PDB file of C-alpha atoms in Angstrom:
ATOM      1  CA  UNK N 246      51.755 -23.437 -31.395  1.00  0.00           C
ATOM      2  CA  UNK N 247      53.074 -22.501 -34.807  1.00  0.00           C
ATOM      3  CA  UNK N 248      50.902 -25.036 -36.618  1.00  0.00           C
ATOM      4  CA  UNK N 249      47.753 -23.014 -36.031  1.00  0.00           C
ATOM      5  CA  UNK N 250      49.454 -19.677 -36.735  1.00  0.00           C
ATOM      6  CA  UNK N 251      50.876 -20.669 -40.120  1.00  0.00           C
ATOM      7  CA  UNK N 252      47.598 -22.267 -41.179  1.00  0.00           C
ATOM      8  CA  UNK N 253      45.528 -19.256 -40.090  1.00  0.00           C
ATOM      9  CA  UNK N 254      47.889 -16.798 -41.790  1.00  0.00           C
ATOM     10  CA  UNK N 255      47.831 -18.844 -44.998  1.00  0.00           C
ATOM     11  CA  UNK N 256      44.039 -19.037 -44.975  1.00  0.00           C
ATOM     12  CA  UNK N 257      43.737 -15.312 -44.176  1.00  0.00           C
ATOM     13  CA  UNK N 258      45.906 -14.646 -47.238  1.00  0.00           C
ATOM     14  CA  UNK N 259      43.614 -16.904 -49.337  1.00  0.00           C
ATOM     15  CA  UNK N 260      46.581 -19.015 -50.361  1.00  0.00           C
ATOM     16  CA  UNK N 261      46.943 -22.744 -50.853  1.00  0.00           C
ATOM     17  CA  UNK N 262      49.516 -24.986 -49.258  1.00  0.00           C
ATOM     18  CA  UNK N 263      51.034 -25.407 -52.715  1.00  0.00           C
ATOM     19  CA  UNK N 264      51.506 -21.646 -53.121  1.00  0.00           C
ATOM     20  CA  UNK N 265      53.189 -21.299 -49.732  1.00  0.00           C
ATOM     21  CA  UNK N 266      55.324 -24.365 -50.388  1.00  0.00           C
ATOM     22  CA  UNK N 267      56.552 -22.731 -53.590  1.00  0.00           C
ATOM     23  CA  UNK N 268      57.596 -19.616 -51.639  1.00  0.00           C
ATOM     24  CA  UNK N 269      59.544 -21.880 -49.276  1.00  0.00           C
ATOM     25  CA  UNK N 270      61.131 -23.814 -52.136  1.00  0.00           C
ATOM     26  CA  UNK N 271      59.512 -27.080 -51.100  1.00  0.00           C
ATOM     27  CA  UNK N 272      56.432 -29.057 -52.086  1.00  0.00           C
ATOM     28  CA  UNK N 273      52.861 -29.182 -50.781  1.00  0.00           C
ATOM     29  CA  UNK N 274      53.332 -32.501 -48.989  1.00  0.00           C
ATOM     30  CA  UNK N 275      56.256 -31.183 -46.931  1.00  0.00           C
ATOM     31  CA  UNK N 276      54.429 -27.943 -46.121  1.00  0.00           C
ATOM     32  CA  UNK N 277      51.307 -29.870 -45.121  1.00  0.00           C
ATOM     33  CA  UNK N 278      53.420 -31.780 -42.606  1.00  0.00           C
ATOM     34  CA  UNK N 279      54.422 -28.478 -40.995  1.00  0.00           C
ATOM     35  CA  UNK N 280      50.769 -27.489 -40.555  1.00  0.00           C
ATOM     36  CA  UNK N 281      49.941 -30.860 -39.029  1.00  0.00           C
ATOM     37  CA  UNK N 282      53.164 -30.970 -36.967  1.00  0.00           C
ATOM     38  CA  UNK N 283      54.195 -34.286 -38.468  1.00  0.00           C
ATOM     39  CA  UNK N 284      57.489 -32.533 -39.290  1.00  0.00           C
ATOM     40  CA  UNK N 285      59.095 -29.702 -37.345  1.00  0.00           C
ATOM     41  CA  UNK N 286      59.428 -26.590 -39.469  1.00  0.00           C
ATOM     42  CA  UNK N 287      63.064 -25.649 -40.134  1.00  0.00           C
ATOM     43  CA  UNK N 288      64.191 -22.281 -38.816  1.00  0.00           C
ATOM     44  CA  UNK N 289      64.897 -20.924 -42.323  1.00  0.00           C
ATOM     45  CA  UNK N 290      61.306 -21.690 -43.358  1.00  0.00           C
ATOM     46  CA  UNK N 291      60.010 -20.049 -40.195  1.00  0.00           C
ATOM     47  CA  UNK N 292      62.030 -16.902 -40.949  1.00  0.00           C
ATOM     48  CA  UNK N 293      60.820 -16.897 -44.570  1.00  0.00           C
ATOM     49  CA  UNK N 294      57.200 -17.168 -43.446  1.00  0.00           C
ATOM     50  CA  UNK N 295      57.641 -14.377 -40.899  1.00  0.00           C
ATOM     51  CA  UNK N 296      59.036 -12.106 -43.620  1.00  0.00           C
ATOM     52  CA  UNK N 297      56.319 -13.107 -46.079  1.00  0.00           C
ATOM     53  CA  UNK N 298      53.505 -12.483 -43.590  1.00  0.00           C
ATOM     54  CA  UNK N 299      55.251  -9.372 -42.231  1.00  0.00           C
ATOM     55  CA  UNK N 300      55.291 -10.630 -38.666  1.00  0.00           C
ATOM     56  CA  UNK N 301      57.831 -11.948 -36.185  1.00  0.00           C
ATOM     57  CA  UNK N 302      58.995 -15.476 -35.585  1.00  0.00           C
ATOM     58  CA  UNK N 303      57.931 -14.927 -31.961  1.00  0.00           C
ATOM     59  CA  UNK N 304      54.356 -14.479 -33.196  1.00  0.00           C
ATOM     60  CA  UNK N 305      54.544 -17.605 -35.353  1.00  0.00           C
ATOM     61  CA  UNK N 306      55.886 -19.601 -32.410  1.00  0.00           C
ATOM     62  CA  UNK N 307      53.180 -18.311 -30.070  1.00  0.00           C
ATOM     63  CA  UNK N 308      55.607 -16.418 -27.827  1.00  0.00           C
ATOM     64  CA  UNK N 309      53.630 -13.197 -28.340  1.00  0.00           C
ATOM     65  CA  UNK N 310      50.138 -12.288 -29.481  1.00  0.00           C
ATOM     66  CA  UNK N 311      51.452  -9.129 -31.163  1.00  0.00           C
ATOM     67  CA  UNK N 312      51.357  -9.719 -34.898  1.00  0.00           C
ATOM     68  CA  UNK N 313      53.325  -6.655 -36.066  1.00  0.00           C
ATOM     69  CA  UNK N 314      57.049  -7.376 -36.282  1.00  0.00           C
ATOM     70  CA  UNK N 315      59.665  -5.674 -34.201  1.00  0.00           C
ATOM     71  CA  UNK N 316      60.861  -2.365 -35.667  1.00  0.00           C
ATOM     72  CA  UNK N 317      63.794  -2.793 -38.020  1.00  0.00           C
ATOM     73  CA  UNK N 318      67.244  -2.265 -36.454  1.00  0.00           C
ATOM     74  CA  UNK N 319      67.960   0.844 -38.553  1.00  0.00           C
ATOM     75  CA  UNK N 320      65.098   2.697 -36.834  1.00  0.00           C
ATOM     76  CA  UNK N 321      67.013   2.799 -33.583  1.00  0.00           C
ATOM     77  CA  UNK N 322      67.403   6.409 -32.427  1.00  0.00           C
ATOM     78  CA  UNK N 323      70.112   5.700 -29.858  1.00  0.00           C
ATOM     79  CA  UNK N 324      73.739   5.953 -30.878  1.00  0.00           C
ATOM     80  CA  UNK N 325      76.601   4.278 -29.122  1.00  0.00           C
ATOM     81  CA  UNK N 326      79.315   6.620 -27.905  1.00  0.00           C
ATOM     82  CA  UNK N 327      82.542   6.574 -29.848  1.00  0.00           C
ATOM     83  CA  UNK N 328      85.512   5.244 -27.911  1.00  0.00           C
TER      84      UNK N 328
END
């Protein structure tokens, strides 16, 4: 579940809940409720955390164990044929 992922990533980064809350534009109490699953984390905060930690939302949600994010769309080597 995301609760453990966001806590572990925050602790690995040696950051406080207050510091992460500031990045999200919220306060420590609200962020703490995400880590304890009292409140469900909004999608925009999930996306912000994925960008900050340079991972995917799938990783944060526990849908994959692969921490590196997907390659950016501009790295696609395939081109669509012109019609």
